[in-house]
Amino acid sequence: CPRPTTGTVRTAPAVQDGAGAPSRTVALTFDDGPGPWTPAVLDALQRAQVQATFFVVGKSAAAEPEMLRRVLADGHALGNHSWSHKIPSAATGWHRAALTAEIKRTSQAIRNAVGLKPCLFRPPGGIVKGADTVSRAAGLSVILWSVDTRDWADQPSGGTSFPKVIRKRAAAGLAEEHPVILLHDGGGDQAATVAALPGIIEDYRAHGYRFVTLGKIT
């Protein structure tokens, strides 16, 4: 992996267009998978010819290694999202030994599935306290986001408008040069996320953004 970054990453990598000029970029990221909705997310991305970054939960990755192989085969990036997705309090932060074990176990699950190790870590809940030193010691850069679609929360029961809400929240990144969009393919019913995804991609393409992944897997 590249040398871990100092601090947290909240922006998509900058790239240049064919003329050498800077191009606006956007990184779609999906947390908490793999799960029942991951294939539908992958299908939507494949139809749109967009690559994204998937931060996987270790115990789910170990249970569905074939899904990780498809993520990688489709050109997406994989990141570590801890083994159990337990979220500490923001005030206390992470216990060093526990998080070290969670990161190590998840990276091994990814390696077992695809033969490669991840270079990125996204702490569950976005809790950074205590995670930066542990992740860097493991050779991983800490990745957060600049736009939270909250697709994991306040979904109305039986509602049909939630995909529009997710799309509108994602569009907040259009005010940024290099946004990182937080979405989910696991952790619950993500039907609304799948439904919102084509519109999100359409919005960013219409504004000239290039879709990029956040990092390498080696």
PDB file of C-alpha atoms in Angstrom:
ATOM      1  CA  CYS A   1       0.000   0.000   0.000  1.00  0.00           C
ATOM      2  CA  PRO A   2       1.063   3.631  -0.366  1.00  0.00           C
ATOM      3  CA  ARG A   3       2.317   5.314   2.775  1.00  0.00           C
ATOM      4  CA  PRO A   4      -0.754   5.991   4.978  1.00  0.00           C
ATOM      5  CA  THR A   5      -1.965   9.562   4.874  1.00  0.00           C
ATOM      6  CA  THR A   6      -1.579  11.857   7.856  1.00  0.00           C
ATOM      7  CA  GLY A   7      -5.006  12.696   9.187  1.00  0.00           C
ATOM      8  CA  THR A   8      -8.266  11.692   7.543  1.00  0.00           C
ATOM      9  CA  VAL A   9      -9.209  11.779   3.872  1.00  0.00           C
ATOM     10  CA  ARG A  10     -12.508  13.484   3.017  1.00  0.00           C
ATOM     11  CA  THR A  11     -11.953  14.327  -0.651  1.00  0.00           C
ATOM     12  CA  ALA A  12     -11.831  12.296  -3.844  1.00  0.00           C
ATOM     13  CA  PRO A  13      -8.499  12.069  -5.690  1.00  0.00           C
ATOM     14  CA  ALA A  14      -7.894  14.858  -8.176  1.00  0.00           C
ATOM     15  CA  VAL A  15      -7.266  13.893 -11.799  1.00  0.00           C
ATOM     16  CA  GLN A  16      -6.540  15.758 -15.008  1.00  0.00           C
ATOM     17  CA  ASP A  17      -8.558  15.758 -18.188  1.00  0.00           C
ATOM     18  CA  GLY A  18      -7.122  15.023 -21.616  1.00  0.00           C
ATOM     19  CA  ALA A  19      -5.803  18.572 -21.944  1.00  0.00           C
ATOM     20  CA  GLY A  20      -3.990  18.372 -18.627  1.00  0.00           C
ATOM     21  CA  ALA A  21      -6.458  20.607 -16.812  1.00  0.00           C
ATOM     22  CA  PRO A  22      -7.837  19.660 -13.378  1.00  0.00           C
ATOM     23  CA  SER A  23     -11.105  17.755 -13.517  1.00  0.00           C
ATOM     24  CA  ARG A  24     -13.811  17.629 -10.873  1.00  0.00           C
ATOM     25  CA  THR A  25     -14.083  14.168  -9.365  1.00  0.00           C
ATOM     26  CA  VAL A  26     -16.551  12.328  -7.165  1.00  0.00           C
ATOM     27  CA  ALA A  27     -16.085   9.109  -5.201  1.00  0.00           C
ATOM     28  CA  LEU A  28     -19.116   6.971  -4.434  1.00  0.00           C
ATOM     29  CA  THR A  29     -18.531   4.843  -1.337  1.00  0.00           C
ATOM     30  CA  PHE A  30     -20.621   2.002   0.064  1.00  0.00           C
ATOM     31  CA  ASP A  31     -20.416   0.788   3.659  1.00  0.00           C
ATOM     32  CA  ASP A  32     -21.489  -2.190   5.774  1.00  0.00           C
ATOM     33  CA  GLY A  33     -21.589  -4.897   3.079  1.00  0.00           C
ATOM     34  CA  PRO A  34     -21.450  -7.302   1.555  1.00  0.00           C
ATOM     35  CA  GLY A  35     -25.118  -8.036   2.012  1.00  0.00           C
ATOM     36  CA  PRO A  36     -28.339  -8.884   0.199  1.00  0.00           C
ATOM     37  CA  TRP A  37     -28.363  -5.533  -1.628  1.00  0.00           C
ATOM     38  CA  THR A  38     -24.763  -5.616  -2.818  1.00  0.00           C
ATOM     39  CA  PRO A  39     -25.541  -7.410  -6.111  1.00  0.00           C
ATOM     40  CA  ALA A  40     -28.168  -4.803  -7.012  1.00  0.00           C
ATOM     41  CA  VAL A  41     -25.729  -1.982  -6.220  1.00  0.00           C
ATOM     42  CA  LEU A  42     -23.070  -3.654  -8.351  1.00  0.00           C
ATOM     43  CA  ASP A  43     -25.552  -4.156 -11.194  1.00  0.00           C
ATOM     44  CA  ALA A  44     -26.503  -0.446 -11.125  1.00  0.00           C
ATOM     45  CA  LEU A  45     -22.863   0.617 -11.140  1.00  0.00           C
ATOM     46  CA  GLN A  46     -22.067  -1.783 -13.957  1.00  0.00           C
ATOM     47  CA  ARG A  47     -24.908  -0.463 -16.105  1.00  0.00           C
ATOM     48  CA  ALA A  48     -23.643   3.078 -15.576  1.00  0.00           C
ATOM     49  CA  GLN A  49     -19.984   2.048 -16.057  1.00  0.00           C
ATOM     50  CA  VAL A  50     -19.007   3.633 -12.753  1.00  0.00           C
ATOM     51  CA  GLN A  51     -16.415   2.391 -10.266  1.00  0.00           C
ATOM     52  CA  ALA A  52     -16.855   2.911  -6.529  1.00  0.00           C
ATOM     53  CA  THR A  53     -15.214   2.023  -3.217  1.00  0.00           C
ATOM     54  CA  PHE A  54     -16.705  -0.603  -0.891  1.00  0.00           C
ATOM     55  CA  PHE A  55     -15.834  -0.576   2.818  1.00  0.00           C
ATOM     56  CA  VAL A  56     -16.668  -4.075   3.974  1.00  0.00           C
ATOM     57  CA  VAL A  57     -17.441  -5.472   7.414  1.00  0.00           C
ATOM     58  CA  GLY A  58     -15.096  -8.356   8.113  1.00  0.00           C
ATOM     59  CA  LYS A  59     -17.586 -10.913   9.383  1.00  0.00           C
ATOM     60  CA  SER A  60     -19.767 -10.331   6.305  1.00  0.00           C
ATOM     61  CA  ALA A  61     -16.760 -10.457   4.002  1.00  0.00           C
ATOM     62  CA  ALA A  62     -15.707 -13.780   5.504  1.00  0.00           C
ATOM     63  CA  ALA A  63     -19.216 -15.153   4.959  1.00  0.00           C
ATOM     64  CA  GLU A  64     -19.486 -13.975   1.332  1.00  0.00           C
ATOM     65  CA  PRO A  65     -16.016 -14.083  -0.248  1.00  0.00           C
ATOM     66  CA  GLU A  66     -17.481 -14.533  -3.729  1.00  0.00           C
ATOM     67  CA  MET A  67     -19.127 -11.118  -3.425  1.00  0.00           C
ATOM     68  CA  LEU A  68     -15.757  -9.496  -2.704  1.00  0.00           C
ATOM     69  CA  ARG A  69     -14.343 -11.212  -5.758  1.00  0.00           C
ATOM     70  CA  ARG A  70     -17.092  -9.701  -7.881  1.00  0.00           C
ATOM     71  CA  VAL A  71     -16.507  -6.231  -6.379  1.00  0.00           C
ATOM     72  CA  LEU A  72     -12.863  -6.422  -7.384  1.00  0.00           C
ATOM     73  CA  ALA A  73     -13.563  -8.006 -10.781  1.00  0.00           C
ATOM     74  CA  ASP A  74     -15.932  -5.140 -11.597  1.00  0.00           C
ATOM     75  CA  GLY A  75     -13.119  -2.651 -11.056  1.00  0.00           C
ATOM     76  CA  HIS A  76     -14.109  -1.313  -7.652  1.00  0.00           C
ATOM     77  CA  ALA A  77     -11.849  -0.712  -4.664  1.00  0.00           C
ATOM     78  CA  LEU A  78     -12.133  -2.528  -1.332  1.00  0.00           C
ATOM     79  CA  GLY A  79     -11.600  -1.030   2.101  1.00  0.00           C
ATOM     80  CA  ASN A  80     -11.608  -2.262   5.699  1.00  0.00           C
ATOM     81  CA  HIS A  81     -14.648  -1.278   7.850  1.00  0.00           C
ATOM     82  CA  SER A  82     -13.781  -3.320  10.971  1.00  0.00           C
ATOM     83  CA  TRP A  83     -14.797  -6.866  11.792  1.00  0.00           C
ATOM     84  CA  SER A  84     -17.949  -6.347  13.868  1.00  0.00           C
ATOM     85  CA  HIS A  85     -18.980  -2.728  13.169  1.00  0.00           C
ATOM     86  CA  LYS A  86     -19.204  -1.964  16.863  1.00  0.00           C
ATOM     87  CA  ILE A  87     -19.229   1.819  17.336  1.00  0.00           C
ATOM     88  CA  PRO A  88     -17.621   3.342  20.438  1.00  0.00           C
ATOM     89  CA  SER A  89     -18.720   6.604  21.991  1.00  0.00           C
ATOM     90  CA  ALA A  90     -17.271   9.674  20.319  1.00  0.00           C
ATOM     91  CA  ALA A  91     -15.923  10.869  23.660  1.00  0.00           C
ATOM     92  CA  THR A  92     -14.109   7.640  24.527  1.00  0.00           C
ATOM     93  CA  GLY A  93     -12.995   6.629  21.077  1.00  0.00           C
ATOM     94  CA  TRP A  94     -11.438   3.323  20.108  1.00  0.00           C
ATOM     95  CA  HIS A  95      -9.626   0.939  22.415  1.00  0.00           C
ATOM     96  CA  ARG A  96      -6.280   0.344  20.752  1.00  0.00           C
ATOM     97  CA  ALA A  97      -5.992  -3.406  21.243  1.00  0.00           C
ATOM     98  CA  ALA A  98      -9.596  -4.102  20.249  1.00  0.00           C
ATOM     99  CA  LEU A  99      -9.448  -2.007  17.084  1.00  0.00           C
ATOM    100  CA  THR A 100      -6.082  -3.481  16.135  1.00  0.00           C
ATOM    101  CA  ALA A 101      -7.627  -6.942  16.286  1.00  0.00           C
ATOM    102  CA  GLU A 102     -10.722  -5.857  14.313  1.00  0.00           C
ATOM    103  CA  ILE A 103      -8.654  -4.304  11.536  1.00  0.00           C
ATOM    104  CA  LYS A 104      -6.268  -7.242  11.322  1.00  0.00           C
ATOM    105  CA  ARG A 105      -9.051  -9.815  11.207  1.00  0.00           C
ATOM    106  CA  THR A 106     -10.933  -7.931   8.483  1.00  0.00           C
ATOM    107  CA  SER A 107      -7.853  -7.372   6.337  1.00  0.00           C
ATOM    108  CA  GLN A 108      -7.161 -11.094   6.574  1.00  0.00           C
ATOM    109  CA  ALA A 109     -10.734 -11.893   5.511  1.00  0.00           C
ATOM    110  CA  ILE A 110     -10.296  -9.658   2.463  1.00  0.00           C
ATOM    111  CA  ARG A 111      -6.942 -11.264   1.680  1.00  0.00           C
ATOM    112  CA  ASN A 112      -8.488 -14.726   2.014  1.00  0.00           C
ATOM    113  CA  ALA A 113     -11.264 -13.764  -0.393  1.00  0.00           C
ATOM    114  CA  VAL A 114      -9.318 -11.975  -3.123  1.00  0.00           C
ATOM    115  CA  GLY A 115      -5.652 -12.664  -2.406  1.00  0.00           C
ATOM    116  CA  LEU A 116      -4.918  -8.982  -1.797  1.00  0.00           C
ATOM    117  CA  LYS A 117      -4.900  -6.671   1.177  1.00  0.00           C
ATOM    118  CA  PRO A 118      -6.763  -3.363   1.527  1.00  0.00           C
ATOM    119  CA  CYS A 119      -5.031  -0.011   1.935  1.00  0.00           C
ATOM    120  CA  LEU A 120      -7.983   1.940   3.338  1.00  0.00           C
ATOM    121  CA  PHE A 121      -9.872   1.976   6.638  1.00  0.00           C
ATOM    122  CA  ARG A 122     -13.177   3.669   7.367  1.00  0.00           C
ATOM    123  CA  PRO A 123     -13.991   3.664  11.098  1.00  0.00           C
ATOM    124  CA  PRO A 124     -17.596   2.694  11.846  1.00  0.00           C
ATOM    125  CA  GLY A 125     -19.705   5.687  12.772  1.00  0.00           C
ATOM    126  CA  GLY A 126     -16.952   7.973  11.510  1.00  0.00           C
ATOM    127  CA  ILE A 127     -15.369   7.846  14.977  1.00  0.00           C
ATOM    128  CA  VAL A 128     -11.765   8.859  14.404  1.00  0.00           C
ATOM    129  CA  LYS A 129     -10.534   9.231  17.996  1.00  0.00           C
ATOM    130  CA  GLY A 130      -8.011   6.468  18.593  1.00  0.00           C
ATOM    131  CA  ALA A 131      -8.384   5.087  15.063  1.00  0.00           C
ATOM    132  CA  ASP A 132      -5.760   7.141  13.254  1.00  0.00           C
ATOM    133  CA  THR A 133      -2.704   5.741  15.005  1.00  0.00           C
ATOM    134  CA  VAL A 134      -4.021   2.173  14.913  1.00  0.00           C
ATOM    135  CA  SER A 135      -4.875   2.298  11.221  1.00  0.00           C
ATOM    136  CA  ARG A 136      -1.544   3.861  10.262  1.00  0.00           C
ATOM    137  CA  ALA A 137       0.272   1.181  12.237  1.00  0.00           C
ATOM    138  CA  ALA A 138      -1.628  -1.346  10.115  1.00  0.00           C
ATOM    139  CA  GLY A 139      -0.599   0.494   6.943  1.00  0.00           C
ATOM    140  CA  LEU A 140      -4.076   1.867   6.212  1.00  0.00           C
ATOM    141  CA  SER A 141      -5.215   5.414   5.457  1.00  0.00           C
ATOM    142  CA  VAL A 142      -8.328   6.637   7.299  1.00  0.00           C
ATOM    143  CA  ILE A 143     -11.128   7.532   4.891  1.00  0.00           C
ATOM    144  CA  LEU A 144     -14.243   9.495   5.843  1.00  0.00           C
ATOM    145  CA  TRP A 145     -16.669  11.399   3.597  1.00  0.00           C
ATOM    146  CA  SER A 146     -17.785  14.911   2.738  1.00  0.00           C
ATOM    147  CA  VAL A 147     -21.455  14.135   2.004  1.00  0.00           C
ATOM    148  CA  ASP A 148     -23.630  11.873   4.175  1.00  0.00           C
ATOM    149  CA  THR A 149     -26.807  10.784   2.388  1.00  0.00           C
ATOM    150  CA  ARG A 150     -28.135   9.191   5.603  1.00  0.00           C
ATOM    151  CA  ASP A 151     -29.510   6.389   3.488  1.00  0.00           C
ATOM    152  CA  TRP A 152     -29.245   4.169   6.552  1.00  0.00           C
ATOM    153  CA  ALA A 153     -31.645   6.270   8.651  1.00  0.00           C
ATOM    154  CA  ASP A 154     -35.175   7.661   8.808  1.00  0.00           C
ATOM    155  CA  GLN A 155     -36.537   5.601   5.952  1.00  0.00           C
ATOM    156  CA  PRO A 156     -40.340   5.878   6.015  1.00  0.00           C
ATOM    157  CA  SER A 157     -42.105   2.562   6.255  1.00  0.00           C
ATOM    158  CA  GLY A 158     -43.465   1.706   2.834  1.00  0.00           C
ATOM    159  CA  GLY A 159     -42.574   5.154   1.537  1.00  0.00           C
ATOM    160  CA  THR A 160     -41.754   5.769  -2.104  1.00  0.00           C
ATOM    161  CA  SER A 161     -40.125   9.182  -1.726  1.00  0.00           C
ATOM    162  CA  PHE A 162     -36.993   8.154   0.162  1.00  0.00           C
ATOM    163  CA  PRO A 163     -34.889   7.560  -3.000  1.00  0.00           C
ATOM    164  CA  LYS A 164     -35.569  11.182  -3.956  1.00  0.00           C
ATOM    165  CA  VAL A 165     -34.442  12.291  -0.498  1.00  0.00           C
ATOM    166  CA  ILE A 166     -31.204  10.292  -0.832  1.00  0.00           C
ATOM    167  CA  ARG A 167     -30.586  11.747  -4.295  1.00  0.00           C
ATOM    168  CA  LYS A 168     -31.139  15.291  -3.025  1.00  0.00           C
ATOM    169  CA  ARG A 169     -28.765  14.756  -0.099  1.00  0.00           C
ATOM    170  CA  ALA A 170     -26.122  13.339  -2.423  1.00  0.00           C
ATOM    171  CA  ALA A 171     -26.434  16.423  -4.635  1.00  0.00           C
ATOM    172  CA  ALA A 172     -24.984  18.540  -1.820  1.00  0.00           C
ATOM    173  CA  GLY A 173     -21.593  17.436  -3.122  1.00  0.00           C
ATOM    174  CA  LEU A 174     -22.137  19.358  -6.338  1.00  0.00           C
ATOM    175  CA  ALA A 175     -20.913  22.393  -4.413  1.00  0.00           C
ATOM    176  CA  GLU A 176     -17.520  20.663  -3.925  1.00  0.00           C
ATOM    177  CA  GLU A 177     -14.638  20.019  -6.306  1.00  0.00           C
ATOM    178  CA  HIS A 178     -13.907  16.494  -5.058  1.00  0.00           C
ATOM    179  CA  PRO A 179     -16.756  15.125  -2.916  1.00  0.00           C
ATOM    180  CA  VAL A 180     -16.849  11.724  -1.252  1.00  0.00           C
ATOM    181  CA  ILE A 181     -20.413  10.420  -1.005  1.00  0.00           C
ATOM    182  CA  LEU A 182     -21.418   8.070   1.819  1.00  0.00           C
ATOM    183  CA  LEU A 183     -23.919   5.355   0.834  1.00  0.00           C
ATOM    184  CA  HIS A 184     -24.607   1.835   2.071  1.00  0.00           C
ATOM    185  CA  ASP A 185     -24.988  -1.589   0.483  1.00  0.00           C
ATOM    186  CA  GLY A 186     -25.373  -3.384   3.821  1.00  0.00           C
ATOM    187  CA  GLY A 187     -26.663  -2.923   7.336  1.00  0.00           C
ATOM    188  CA  GLY A 188     -30.356  -2.995   6.460  1.00  0.00           C
ATOM    189  CA  ASP A 189     -32.870  -2.567   3.668  1.00  0.00           C
ATOM    190  CA  GLN A 190     -31.047  -0.592   0.984  1.00  0.00           C
ATOM    191  CA  ALA A 191     -33.747  -0.711  -1.705  1.00  0.00           C
ATOM    192  CA  ALA A 192     -34.014   3.075  -1.613  1.00  0.00           C
ATOM    193  CA  THR A 193     -30.258   3.436  -2.144  1.00  0.00           C
ATOM    194  CA  VAL A 194     -30.394   1.161  -5.179  1.00  0.00           C
ATOM    195  CA  ALA A 195     -33.319   3.177  -6.545  1.00  0.00           C
ATOM    196  CA  ALA A 196     -31.532   6.487  -5.944  1.00  0.00           C
ATOM    197  CA  LEU A 197     -28.202   5.445  -7.452  1.00  0.00           C
ATOM    198  CA  PRO A 198     -28.954   6.041 -11.180  1.00  0.00           C
ATOM    199  CA  GLY A 199     -30.176   9.560 -10.406  1.00  0.00           C
ATOM    200  CA  ILE A 200     -27.124  10.342  -8.300  1.00  0.00           C
ATOM    201  CA  ILE A 201     -24.841   9.225 -11.123  1.00  0.00           C
ATOM    202  CA  GLU A 202     -26.876  11.220 -13.630  1.00  0.00           C
ATOM    203  CA  ASP A 203     -26.618  14.390 -11.510  1.00  0.00           C
ATOM    204  CA  TYR A 204     -22.842  14.233 -11.222  1.00  0.00           C
ATOM    205  CA  ARG A 205     -22.314  13.338 -14.860  1.00  0.00           C
ATOM    206  CA  ALA A 206     -24.513  16.248 -15.921  1.00  0.00           C
ATOM    207  CA  HIS A 207     -22.198  18.562 -13.964  1.00  0.00           C
ATOM    208  CA  GLY A 208     -19.028  17.198 -15.553  1.00  0.00           C
ATOM    209  CA  TYR A 209     -17.688  15.108 -12.689  1.00  0.00           C
ATOM    210  CA  ARG A 210     -15.479  12.059 -13.200  1.00  0.00           C
ATOM    211  CA  PHE A 211     -16.126   9.033 -10.999  1.00  0.00           C
ATOM    212  CA  VAL A 212     -13.053   7.719  -9.190  1.00  0.00           C
ATOM    213  CA  THR A 213     -12.190   5.175  -6.524  1.00  0.00           C
ATOM    214  CA  LEU A 214     -10.408   6.121  -3.320  1.00  0.00           C
ATOM    215  CA  GLY A 215      -7.423   3.900  -3.267  1.00  0.00           C
ATOM    216  CA  LYS A 216      -5.527   0.812  -4.175  1.00  0.00           C
ATOM    217  CA  ILE A 217      -5.579  -2.775  -3.116  1.00  0.00           C
ATOM    218  CA  THR A 218      -2.211  -4.514  -3.373  1.00  0.00           C
TER     219      THR A 218
END
